[in-house]
Short mmCIF file of C-alpha atoms in Angstrom, two decimals:
data_model
loop_
_atom_site.label_atom_id
_atom_site.label_comp_id
_atom_site.label_asym_id
_atom_site.label_seq_id
_atom_site.Cartn_x
_atom_site.Cartn_y
_atom_site.Cartn_z
CA MET A 88 156.93 99.45 -33.78
CA ILE A 89 153.75 100.60 -32.10
CA SER A 90 153.55 102.63 -28.94
CA ARG A 91 151.09 104.95 -27.23
CA LEU A 92 150.52 108.38 -28.75
CA PHE A 93 151.21 111.25 -26.36
CA ARG A 94 149.17 114.42 -26.80
CA PHE A 95 149.50 117.66 -24.92
CA SER A 96 146.14 119.37 -25.48
CA GLY A 97 147.54 122.51 -27.11
CA ARG A 98 150.08 123.24 -24.35
CA GLN A 99 153.78 123.50 -24.96
CA PRO A 100 155.33 120.12 -24.09
CA THR A 101 157.67 119.96 -21.15
CA ARG A 102 161.24 118.74 -21.56
CA ALA A 103 160.24 115.39 -20.12
CA GLY A 104 157.22 115.31 -22.41
CA ILE A 105 159.36 115.95 -25.47
CA PHE A 106 161.75 113.17 -24.52
CA LEU A 107 158.93 110.71 -23.90
CA LEU A 108 157.34 111.63 -27.19
CA ALA A 109 160.60 111.29 -29.06
CA VAL A 110 161.15 107.71 -28.01
CA CYS A 111 157.64 106.65 -28.98
CA LEU A 112 157.88 104.94 -32.37
CA LEU A 113 154.38 104.39 -33.62
CA THR A 114 151.96 103.98 -36.47
CA ALA A 115 148.61 104.69 -34.83
CA PRO A 116 147.30 104.21 -31.32
CA ILE A 117 146.15 100.65 -30.70
CA ARG A 118 142.77 100.27 -29.13
CA GLY A 119 143.14 96.61 -28.22
CA GLN A 120 142.81 94.46 -25.16
CA ALA A 121 145.51 94.86 -22.53
CA ALA A 122 147.95 91.99 -22.36
CA GLU A 123 147.01 88.93 -20.36
CA ILE A 124 150.07 87.26 -18.87
CA ARG A 125 149.43 83.80 -17.47
CA LEU A 126 151.01 80.43 -16.81
CA LEU A 127 149.47 77.71 -19.00
CA ASP A 128 148.49 74.26 -17.75
CA THR A 129 149.82 72.56 -20.89
CA ASN A 130 152.48 73.24 -23.51
CA PRO A 131 150.92 73.59 -27.01
CA ALA A 132 154.23 72.68 -28.67
CA SER A 133 154.28 69.28 -26.95
CA GLY A 134 151.41 68.08 -29.12
CA PRO A 135 151.17 67.16 -32.81
CA GLY A 136 151.74 69.71 -35.55
CA TYR A 137 154.94 71.09 -34.03
CA ASP A 138 157.59 69.16 -35.93
CA LEU A 139 160.76 71.00 -36.86
CA LEU A 140 160.80 71.91 -40.56
CA ASN A 141 164.15 71.78 -42.30
CA LEU A 142 164.31 75.29 -43.77
CA GLY A 143 167.98 75.96 -43.13
CA THR A 144 167.92 77.70 -39.73
CA VAL A 145 170.78 75.43 -38.71
CA THR A 146 173.22 73.34 -40.71
CA GLU A 147 172.28 69.99 -42.14
CA GLU A 148 174.63 68.38 -39.62
CA ALA A 149 172.78 69.90 -36.67
CA PHE A 150 169.36 69.10 -38.11
CA SER A 151 170.34 65.47 -38.73
CA PHE A 152 171.78 65.24 -35.22
CA LEU A 153 168.52 66.45 -33.71
CA THR A 154 166.48 64.11 -35.89
CA GLY A 155 168.37 61.20 -34.40
CA MET A 156 167.90 62.23 -30.78
CA LYS A 157 164.67 64.24 -30.45
CA ALA A 158 162.53 61.17 -29.73
CA SER A 159 164.40 60.80 -26.44
CA PHE A 160 163.14 64.16 -25.15
CA THR A 161 160.03 62.79 -23.49
CA SER A 162 160.26 64.81 -20.26
CA ARG A 163 161.91 67.83 -18.67
CA ALA A 164 164.19 65.51 -16.71
CA ALA A 165 165.35 63.82 -19.93
CA VAL A 166 166.29 67.19 -21.43
CA LYS A 167 168.27 68.12 -18.33
CA ASP A 168 170.05 64.78 -18.20
CA ALA A 169 171.04 65.05 -21.86
CA SER A 170 172.25 68.64 -21.53
CA LEU A 171 173.91 68.89 -18.13
CA ALA A 172 176.99 66.92 -19.07
CA TYR A 173 177.90 69.55 -21.68
CA PHE A 174 176.78 72.75 -19.90
CA ASP A 175 177.38 72.08 -16.18
CA ASP A 176 180.47 74.28 -15.85
CA GLY A 177 180.72 76.14 -19.13
CA ILE A 178 180.42 74.42 -22.49
CA SER A 179 182.46 71.28 -22.99
CA GLY A 180 182.35 68.76 -25.80
CA ASP A 181 183.40 65.16 -26.10
CA GLY A 182 185.16 65.32 -29.45
CA ALA A 183 182.00 64.45 -31.37
CA HIS A 184 180.09 67.76 -31.09
CA THR A 185 180.13 71.31 -32.41
CA TYR A 186 178.67 74.28 -30.54
CA GLU A 187 175.64 73.98 -32.81
CA THR A 188 174.93 70.31 -32.09
CA LEU A 189 175.36 70.93 -28.37
CA HIS A 190 172.84 73.78 -28.41
CA ILE A 191 170.13 72.35 -30.62
CA GLY A 192 169.15 69.56 -28.21
CA PRO A 193 168.35 71.82 -25.23
CA ALA A 194 166.65 74.32 -27.54
CA TRP A 195 164.33 71.72 -29.03
CA GLY A 196 163.86 69.88 -25.75
CA GLY A 197 162.99 73.12 -23.97
CA LEU A 198 160.33 73.92 -26.56
CA LYS A 199 158.72 70.49 -26.37
CA THR A 200 158.85 69.87 -22.61
CA GLY A 201 159.10 73.33 -21.02
CA ARG A 202 156.48 75.19 -19.02
CA VAL A 203 154.79 78.04 -20.88
CA ILE A 204 153.87 81.61 -19.97
CA SER A 205 151.49 83.18 -22.47
CA ILE A 206 151.45 86.91 -23.32
CA GLU A 207 148.32 87.81 -25.28
CA GLY A 208 147.02 91.26 -26.12
CA GLN A 209 148.46 94.76 -26.22
CA ILE A 210 151.79 95.46 -24.52
CA GLU A 211 151.44 98.25 -21.96
CA LYS A 212 153.51 99.95 -19.30
CA GLY A 213 153.85 97.66 -16.29
CA ASP A 214 153.75 94.38 -18.22
CA LEU A 215 157.42 93.71 -17.46
CA ASP A 216 156.69 93.88 -13.74
CA LYS A 217 153.73 91.51 -14.20
CA LEU A 218 155.93 89.05 -16.09
CA LYS A 219 158.71 89.20 -13.49
CA THR A 220 156.25 88.64 -10.66
CA LEU A 221 154.74 85.59 -12.36
CA VAL A 222 158.16 84.15 -13.14
CA GLU A 223 159.31 84.57 -9.53
CA THR A 224 156.15 83.36 -7.79
CA SER A 225 155.82 80.28 -10.00
CA GLY A 226 159.51 79.32 -9.98
CA PHE A 227 159.41 79.53 -13.76
CA SER A 228 163.06 80.26 -14.48
CA ASP A 229 165.30 77.20 -14.54
CA CYS A 230 168.91 78.40 -14.61
CA LEU A 231 172.16 76.89 -13.35
CA ARG A 232 173.22 80.41 -12.40
CA PRO A 233 172.00 83.91 -13.36
CA GLY A 234 172.18 84.38 -17.12
CA TYR A 235 173.30 80.79 -17.70
CA CYS A 236 170.32 78.59 -18.50
CA PRO A 237 171.19 75.73 -20.88
CA TYR A 238 167.60 74.56 -20.63
CA ASN A 239 164.73 76.86 -19.77
CA ASN A 240 161.05 77.48 -20.33
CA VAL A 241 158.92 79.18 -22.99
CA ILE A 242 157.34 82.60 -23.45
CA MET A 243 154.45 82.30 -25.94
CA LEU A 244 153.24 85.40 -27.80
CA ASP A 245 150.08 86.51 -29.61
CA SER A 246 150.00 90.31 -29.64
CA PRO A 247 149.32 93.26 -32.00
CA GLY A 248 152.12 95.25 -30.36
CA GLY A 249 152.00 98.09 -27.90
CA GLN A 250 154.51 100.28 -26.08
CA LEU A 251 157.90 100.03 -27.70
CA MET A 252 160.04 100.78 -24.66
CA GLU A 253 158.12 98.29 -22.54
CA ALA A 254 158.55 95.65 -25.26
CA LEU A 255 162.29 96.36 -25.39
CA ALA A 256 162.53 95.97 -21.62
CA ILE A 257 160.60 92.68 -21.72
CA GLY A 258 162.82 91.44 -24.54
CA LYS A 259 166.00 92.23 -22.63
CA TYR A 260 164.62 90.41 -19.60
CA ILE A 261 163.76 87.33 -21.70
CA ALA A 262 167.21 87.31 -23.30
CA GLY A 263 168.81 87.60 -19.87
CA GLN A 264 166.85 84.57 -18.67
CA ASN A 265 167.56 82.59 -21.87
CA PHE A 266 163.86 81.81 -22.22
CA HIS A 267 162.56 80.31 -25.44
CA THR A 268 160.00 82.32 -27.42
CA LEU A 269 157.15 80.79 -29.42
CA LEU A 270 154.55 82.01 -31.89
CA PRO A 271 151.97 79.22 -31.68
CA GLU A 272 149.56 78.04 -34.33
CA ASN A 273 147.66 80.95 -35.98
CA ALA A 274 149.27 83.54 -33.69
CA VAL A 275 149.93 87.10 -34.88
CA CYS A 276 152.89 88.99 -33.43
CA GLU A 277 153.21 92.50 -34.86
CA SER A 278 155.20 95.68 -34.28
CA ALA A 279 156.52 95.88 -30.71
CA CYS A 280 155.67 92.20 -30.17
CA SER A 281 158.38 91.30 -32.69
CA MET A 282 160.95 92.80 -30.30
CA ILE A 283 159.90 90.39 -27.60
CA PHE A 284 159.83 87.39 -29.92
CA LEU A 285 163.34 88.01 -31.24
CA ALA A 286 164.71 87.92 -27.69
CA GLY A 287 164.67 84.11 -27.75
CA TYR A 288 168.39 83.29 -28.04
CA THR A 289 171.53 82.49 -26.08
CA ARG A 290 175.11 83.76 -26.28
CA TYR A 291 177.31 81.36 -24.33
CA GLU A 292 181.08 81.72 -24.70
CA GLY A 293 180.44 84.20 -27.51
CA TYR A 294 178.42 81.71 -29.56
CA PHE A 295 174.96 82.84 -30.68
CA PHE A 296 172.19 80.24 -30.87
CA PRO A 297 168.46 80.91 -31.47
CA ARG A 298 165.67 79.78 -29.17
CA ARG A 299 162.77 81.31 -31.08
CA PHE A 300 160.17 79.15 -32.75
CA ALA A 301 157.31 80.12 -35.07
CA HIS A 302 154.52 77.84 -36.23
CA GLU A 303 154.09 77.74 -40.01
CA THR A 304 150.61 79.29 -39.65
CA ALA A 305 151.79 82.15 -37.40
CA ARG A 306 152.58 85.64 -38.71
CA LEU A 307 155.39 87.94 -37.63
CA GLY A 308 154.72 91.55 -38.64
CA ILE A 309 157.18 94.44 -38.88
CA HIS A 310 157.06 97.92 -40.32
CA GLN A 311 158.81 101.27 -40.42
CA PRO A 312 158.65 103.43 -37.29
CA PHE A 313 157.74 107.09 -37.43
CA PHE A 314 157.60 109.91 -34.96
CA GLN A 315 154.89 112.42 -34.24
CA LEU A 316 155.03 115.64 -32.24
CA PRO A 317 152.03 117.63 -31.05
CA GLU A 318 151.30 120.86 -32.83
CA GLY A 319 153.08 123.85 -31.41
CA THR A 320 156.07 126.14 -31.69
CA TYR A 321 159.44 124.85 -30.56
CA ASP A 322 162.64 126.71 -29.89
CA ALA A 323 166.04 125.50 -31.10
CA GLY A 324 166.89 123.89 -27.78
CA GLN A 325 163.68 121.85 -27.73
CA VAL A 326 164.18 120.71 -31.32
CA ASP A 327 167.75 119.72 -30.52
CA ARG A 328 166.59 117.60 -27.59
CA VAL A 329 163.95 115.93 -29.74
CA VAL A 330 166.45 115.10 -32.49
CA ARG A 331 168.89 113.66 -29.94
CA ALA A 332 166.13 111.56 -28.39
CA LEU A 333 165.01 110.28 -31.79
CA ASN A 334 168.55 109.33 -32.76
CA SER A 335 168.99 107.60 -29.42
CA ALA A 336 165.78 105.60 -29.89
CA VAL A 337 166.67 104.50 -33.44
CA THR A 338 170.16 103.51 -32.30
CA GLU A 339 168.76 101.46 -29.43
CA VAL A 340 166.25 99.66 -31.65
CA THR A 341 168.90 98.89 -34.29
CA ALA A 342 171.38 97.65 -31.69
CA TYR A 343 168.67 95.47 -30.16
CA PHE A 344 167.92 93.87 -33.51
CA LEU A 345 171.56 93.24 -34.36
CA ASN A 346 172.31 91.77 -30.93
CA SER A 347 169.38 89.39 -31.53
CA GLY A 348 171.18 87.92 -34.54
CA ILE A 349 169.01 89.77 -37.05
CA GLY A 350 170.57 90.72 -40.37
CA ILE A 351 170.58 93.91 -42.39
CA GLY A 352 168.01 92.45 -44.80
CA PHE A 353 165.44 92.19 -42.02
CA LEU A 354 166.07 95.81 -41.02
CA GLN A 355 165.71 96.89 -44.65
CA SER A 356 162.35 95.13 -44.88
CA MET A 357 161.24 96.92 -41.74
CA TYR A 358 162.36 100.41 -42.78
CA ARG A 359 160.96 100.22 -46.30
CA THR A 360 157.49 99.18 -45.12
CA ALA A 361 155.23 102.19 -44.62
CA PRO A 362 154.07 102.82 -41.02
CA GLU A 363 150.43 102.23 -41.96
CA SER A 364 151.35 98.88 -43.57
CA MET A 365 152.78 95.65 -42.23
CA TYR A 366 155.43 93.38 -43.71
CA TYR A 367 155.16 89.67 -42.95
CA PRO A 368 158.41 87.79 -43.67
CA SER A 369 157.97 84.47 -45.47
CA LEU A 370 158.86 81.23 -43.72
CA ALA A 371 162.12 81.09 -45.65
CA GLU A 372 162.96 84.65 -44.63
CA MET A 373 162.26 83.83 -40.99
CA ALA A 374 164.46 80.75 -41.18
CA SER A 375 167.27 82.85 -42.63
CA GLU A 376 167.01 85.13 -39.57
CA HIS A 377 167.67 82.27 -37.13
CA ILE A 378 164.02 81.46 -36.45
CA PHE A 379 163.03 77.81 -36.20
CA VAL A 380 159.83 77.08 -38.15
CA VAL A 381 157.66 74.27 -36.83
CA GLY A 382 154.59 72.63 -38.31
CA THR A 383 153.55 69.45 -40.05
CA ASN A 384 156.01 67.64 -42.28
CA THR A 385 153.63 66.93 -45.16
CA PRO A 386 155.22 65.32 -48.24
CA LEU A 387 154.39 66.97 -51.54
CA LEU A 388 153.15 64.48 -54.11
CA ASP A 389 151.98 67.10 -56.62
CA MET A 390 153.44 70.49 -57.50
CA THR A 391 152.12 73.06 -59.93
CA ARG A 392 154.42 75.53 -61.64
CA PRO A 393 153.23 78.41 -59.39
CA GLN A 394 154.11 76.25 -56.39
CA MET A 395 157.56 75.51 -57.82
CA LEU A 396 158.06 79.24 -58.35
CA SER A 397 156.78 80.02 -54.86
CA TYR A 398 159.16 77.51 -53.30
CA CYS A 399 162.28 78.71 -55.14
CA ALA A 400 161.42 82.42 -54.90
CA ASN A 401 160.81 82.23 -51.15
CA ILE A 402 164.14 80.48 -50.62
CA TYR A 403 165.86 83.10 -52.79
CA ARG A 404 164.22 85.96 -50.89
CA GLY A 405 165.26 84.38 -47.60
CA ARG A 406 168.89 84.38 -48.72
CA TYR A 407 169.11 87.65 -50.63
CA ASN A 408 166.21 89.78 -49.34
CA GLU A 409 164.82 90.30 -52.83
CA VAL A 410 162.99 88.52 -55.63
CA ALA A 411 164.74 88.08 -58.98
CA PRO A 412 162.64 88.23 -62.20
CA ASP A 413 164.89 85.52 -63.66
CA LEU A 414 163.30 82.98 -61.33
CA LEU A 415 160.16 82.97 -63.47
CA ALA A 416 161.90 83.50 -66.81
CA ASN A 417 164.20 80.52 -66.16
CA LEU A 418 161.64 78.19 -64.59
CA GLN A 419 161.61 74.90 -66.48
CA SER A 420 159.56 71.85 -65.57
CA ASN A 421 158.10 68.55 -66.63
CA GLU A 422 156.36 65.75 -64.77
CA ARG A 423 159.56 64.66 -62.99
CA THR A 424 161.87 67.68 -62.71
CA PHE A 425 161.91 71.42 -62.23
CA LEU A 426 164.75 73.92 -62.42
CA THR A 427 165.24 77.65 -62.13
CA TYR A 428 168.33 79.75 -61.59
CA VAL A 429 169.70 83.28 -61.23
CA VAL A 430 172.97 83.81 -63.03
CA GLY A 431 174.45 86.74 -61.11
CA ARG A 432 173.93 85.01 -57.77
CA ASN A 433 174.97 81.61 -59.10
CA PHE A 434 171.72 80.37 -57.54
CA VAL A 435 170.11 77.09 -58.64
CA CYS A 436 166.84 75.63 -57.32
CA LEU A 437 166.25 72.08 -58.54
CA GLY A 438 163.47 69.61 -57.78
CA VAL A 439 163.00 65.95 -58.66
CA ARG A 440 160.14 63.55 -58.12
CA SER A 441 160.86 60.14 -56.66
CA ASP A 442 160.00 57.20 -58.92
CA GLY A 443 159.09 55.14 -55.89
CA THR A 444 157.09 57.35 -53.50
CA GLY A 445 156.16 60.12 -55.92
CA GLU A 446 157.39 62.69 -53.38
CA TRP A 447 159.06 65.87 -54.61
CA LYS A 448 162.49 66.69 -53.18
CA SER A 449 164.82 69.56 -53.90
CA TYR A 450 168.44 70.59 -54.05
CA VAL A 451 169.38 74.26 -53.75
CA CYS A 452 172.81 75.78 -54.19
CA SER A 453 174.11 79.32 -54.43
CA GLY A 454 177.28 81.32 -54.62
CA GLU A 455 177.52 81.05 -50.84
CA SER A 456 178.81 77.48 -51.16
CA LYS A 457 180.12 75.10 -53.80
CA CYS A 458 177.36 73.75 -55.99
CA LEU A 459 177.51 70.00 -56.51
CA LEU A 460 176.20 70.45 -60.03
CA GLU A 461 179.82 71.28 -60.80
CA GLU A 462 180.73 67.74 -59.73
CA PHE A 463 178.49 66.25 -62.41
CA ALA A 464 180.11 67.15 -65.71
CA GLN A 465 182.09 65.78 -68.64
CA ASN A 466 183.42 62.61 -67.02
CA ASP A 467 179.95 61.62 -65.84
CA ILE A 468 178.32 62.25 -69.24
CA TYR A 469 181.11 60.34 -70.97
CA GLU A 470 180.68 57.41 -68.58
CA LEU A 471 176.91 57.33 -69.14
CA GLN A 472 177.43 57.36 -72.90
CA LYS A 473 179.90 54.50 -72.68
CA ARG A 474 177.37 52.43 -70.72
CA GLY A 475 174.59 53.18 -73.19
CA ARG A 476 172.55 55.14 -70.64
CA LEU A 477 171.97 58.08 -73.01
CA LYS A 478 170.31 56.12 -75.79
CA ARG A 479 166.91 57.00 -74.39
CA PHE A 480 167.47 60.64 -75.43
CA ARG A 481 167.45 62.22 -78.89
CA PRO A 482 170.95 62.84 -80.31
CA SER A 483 170.26 66.59 -80.41
CA ASP A 484 169.45 66.53 -76.68
CA VAL A 485 172.60 64.58 -75.91
CA ALA A 486 174.67 67.14 -77.82
CA VAL A 487 173.25 69.95 -75.68
CA MET A 488 173.91 67.99 -72.48
CA GLU A 489 177.52 67.50 -73.56
CA ARG A 490 177.92 71.27 -73.99
CA ILE A 491 176.37 71.90 -70.57
CA ALA A 492 178.83 69.42 -69.05
CA VAL A 493 181.75 71.23 -70.67
CA GLY A 494 180.49 74.53 -69.30
CA LEU A 495 180.14 73.15 -65.77
CA ASP A 496 183.70 71.87 -65.92
CA ASN A 497 185.05 75.27 -66.88
CA THR A 498 182.96 78.02 -65.32
CA GLU A 499 180.36 78.84 -62.67
CA VAL A 500 177.00 77.12 -62.70
CA GLY A 501 175.06 80.22 -63.68
CA LEU A 502 177.36 81.03 -66.59
CA ALA A 503 177.26 77.41 -67.72
CA LEU A 504 173.45 77.41 -67.88
CA LYS A 505 172.54 80.88 -69.09
CA ASP A 506 173.29 80.37 -72.78
CA PHE A 507 171.08 77.30 -73.19
CA THR A 508 167.49 77.83 -74.31
CA HIS A 509 167.00 74.12 -75.03
CA ARG A 510 164.93 73.55 -71.92
CA VAL A 511 164.07 69.92 -72.59
CA ALA A 512 167.74 68.96 -72.74
CA MET A 513 168.50 70.94 -69.56
CA LEU A 514 165.81 69.05 -67.65
CA HIS A 515 167.23 65.77 -68.95
CA TYR A 516 170.62 66.82 -67.64
CA MET A 517 169.21 67.69 -64.20
CA GLN A 518 167.41 64.36 -64.06
CA LEU A 519 170.70 62.53 -64.70
CA PHE A 520 172.33 64.61 -61.96
CA ALA A 521 169.52 63.68 -59.58
CA GLU A 522 169.81 59.99 -60.41
CA LYS A 523 173.42 60.09 -59.27
CA PHE A 524 173.01 62.18 -56.12
CA ARG A 525 169.41 61.94 -54.86
CA ASP A 526 170.23 59.14 -52.42
CA TYR A 527 172.33 61.65 -50.49
CA ALA A 528 169.84 62.80 -47.87
CA ALA A 529 171.91 65.89 -47.10
CA MET A 530 171.42 67.07 -50.68
CA PHE A 531 167.91 66.28 -51.85
CA LYS A 532 165.58 67.32 -49.05
CA SER A 533 161.82 67.04 -48.73
CA ILE A 534 160.01 70.22 -49.74
CA PRO A 535 157.91 71.58 -46.84
CA ALA A 536 154.35 71.97 -48.05
CA SER A 537 153.98 75.25 -46.17
CA LEU A 538 156.83 76.77 -48.17
CA ALA A 539 155.58 75.65 -51.58
CA LEU A 540 151.96 76.55 -50.83
CA SER A 541 152.66 79.94 -49.24
CA GLY A 542 151.77 81.85 -52.39
CA VAL A 543 153.67 83.36 -55.28
CA PRO A 544 155.52 86.55 -54.25
CA GLY A 545 153.60 89.66 -55.23
CA GLU A 546 156.35 90.78 -57.60
CA PHE A 547 155.22 88.08 -60.06
CA CYS A 548 151.48 88.70 -59.80
CA GLY A 549 149.77 89.47 -63.10
CA GLN A 550 152.51 87.94 -65.24
CA VAL A 551 151.78 85.16 -67.69
CA ASP A 552 153.69 81.94 -66.99
CA GLU A 553 154.70 81.67 -70.62
CA TYR A 554 156.73 78.49 -70.23
CA ASP A 555 153.82 76.44 -68.93
CA ALA A 556 153.67 73.48 -71.35
CA GLY A 557 149.85 73.50 -71.49
CA LEU A 558 149.76 77.17 -72.45
CA VAL A 559 152.55 76.78 -75.01
CA ARG A 560 150.71 73.91 -76.71
CA LYS A 561 147.57 76.05 -77.01
CA VAL A 562 149.54 78.94 -78.48
CA GLN A 563 151.38 76.66 -80.91
CA ALA A 564 148.13 75.07 -82.10
CA SER A 565 146.44 78.46 -82.47
CA MET A 566 149.34 79.89 -84.50
CA ASN A 567 149.39 76.81 -86.74
CA ALA A 568 145.66 77.20 -87.30
CA LYS A 569 146.23 80.77 -88.49
CA GLY A 570 148.90 79.66 -90.93
CA ILE A 571 151.85 80.79 -88.81
CA THR A 572 153.95 77.65 -88.57
CA SER A 573 155.46 76.91 -85.17
CA GLY A 574 156.03 73.19 -85.62
CA LYS A 575 154.41 70.33 -83.77
CA PRO A 576 152.55 71.52 -80.61
CA ASP A 577 154.96 69.95 -78.11
CA GLY A 578 154.64 72.46 -75.26
CA SER A 579 158.27 73.58 -75.58
CA LEU A 580 158.89 77.31 -76.06
CA GLY A 581 161.92 76.84 -78.30
CA PRO A 582 163.50 79.02 -81.03
CA ASN A 583 160.94 78.08 -83.73
CA THR A 584 158.02 78.91 -81.46
CA ARG A 585 159.68 82.21 -80.51
CA LYS A 586 160.00 83.17 -84.18
CA ALA A 587 156.34 82.31 -84.76
CA ILE A 588 155.31 84.45 -81.76
CA ARG A 589 157.22 87.45 -83.12
CA ARG A 590 155.55 87.03 -86.53
CA THR A 591 152.15 86.68 -84.87
CA GLY A 592 152.72 89.91 -82.96
CA LYS A 593 153.52 91.81 -86.15
CA ASP A 594 150.65 90.26 -88.14
CA LEU A 595 147.91 90.49 -85.51
CA LEU A 596 149.02 93.30 -83.20
CA GLY A 597 151.21 95.39 -85.48
CA ARG A 598 154.14 95.38 -83.08
CA ASP A 599 157.02 93.30 -81.80
CA VAL A 600 156.08 90.81 -79.10
CA ALA A 601 158.85 89.41 -76.92
CA GLY A 602 156.83 86.55 -75.44
CA ILE A 603 153.41 85.20 -74.62
CA GLU A 604 151.27 88.00 -73.21
CA PRO A 605 147.52 88.51 -72.69
CA ASP A 606 147.07 90.71 -75.83
CA LEU A 607 148.68 88.01 -77.98
CA LEU A 608 146.44 85.32 -76.52
CA LEU A 609 143.32 87.37 -77.17
CA ALA A 610 144.50 88.10 -80.73
CA LEU A 611 144.89 84.36 -81.30
CA GLY A 612 141.25 83.92 -80.31
CA LEU A 613 141.86 82.23 -76.97
CA PRO A 614 139.04 83.13 -74.54
CA GLU A 615 140.22 84.98 -71.45
CA GLU A 616 138.72 82.37 -69.13
CA GLU A 617 140.81 79.73 -70.90
CA PHE A 618 144.21 81.35 -70.36
CA ARG A 619 143.47 83.03 -67.02
CA GLN A 620 144.76 79.94 -65.24
CA TYR A 621 148.23 80.72 -66.58
CA VAL A 622 148.29 84.23 -65.10
CA LEU A 623 150.03 84.24 -61.73
CA CYS A 624 148.00 85.25 -58.66
CA ARG A 625 144.85 85.26 -60.76
#
């Protein structure tokens, strides 16, 4: 969080000065343009490029419900007419709704048809009063009664931060008015601005629902606060007051975050990011923190292995606030299917390519819910065999698929998959699973281009993607040429190829080599420019 830096020119700070200083969480003074707060003539979100992306902010039921009705939100009056029946005197359903489906219509309708106040520039003392004055003079707030606004308007943000306490006060005011918040296309909202943005939510009848929207090209920045006192000598009483003020400020910030529906993972990301740095949550991380991501629903017709890794790793980070090395080690792919998994989390990220449209779609499951891979097991494989549907596969592949099916019938998904290094057979199995279930729209969802193209997480940068079929074929051919037999260059990093790699390491490098690494490639005579394409984040 960024705030002004108080200095006392060599004098001992007063008690008031110490308290003010203590509640100033900062990195460095911002020398930016003061915030401009104005009512816009048009709503940017009403135009193209602001479609709702299905990243899991709400349940599939709520997303599907909105998909069926959002075309009817053509005006402010239409949003009110659709919402009033359920929110006129407290929330009431008609037997066909959940709290979530009741809330998502007004939230989306408010974004698309609401009036917009823009806050751009550095947050400074007095900005809350400016915002209140504009809201009151323009009749901006649209509530049924104070604090109860089933449909309301939008506060749009593009700010590097500013005074923390002022941002907190603005955020509390926005939450009290149930305004929506929006980070528009290419906006940057950092430090104290994040406090204001996260204030877009409602809590009716104890039910939390988000009203904060971020464009896929926008960036939300957070980092660790720190505290700075002017040089001087302080007595025990002054230090005690400072410590109490600091504790009070940290408690208030934490409580504000948690009341905004933000999880512990988000707070961890903030506190482990150095004050002079900035952490920008991925789109998947934002979605996991009850932030709606909007953008352009662009179907993916081609996916590279780095993009597959990026997609699955970003989803994993959004759910678990970390990146697992196994996501790269277990990444398997061919022209029609990709799969990776993390055993301890029972996490599976699976993608299939449609035979008709060529579009990639995915199915993701984790230990948080039952994985439908467990529903495709021995009975299904037996039925496919009986109908002659497995004749297209080699008998050895079928034998592996049978063992996978047995495992899925008797244990968790991760445990059922972890012992199989026969990657070709595993991909065949996943393709059969997809052929049975991919018509279920709630399962196999389109992959948002912005999520797959957002870049490989930094934790993987510099590593060789050793399972890339093109790279494996080059290594196999090079080892064969040197008289180290690895079998036919088929692009599959199986047991025989692994043995050949270990022998190559001993013969050419004089040491054990666990996998394909840059030194091994150079020893095999592969030019660096030829294998650089297989190094992540090159």
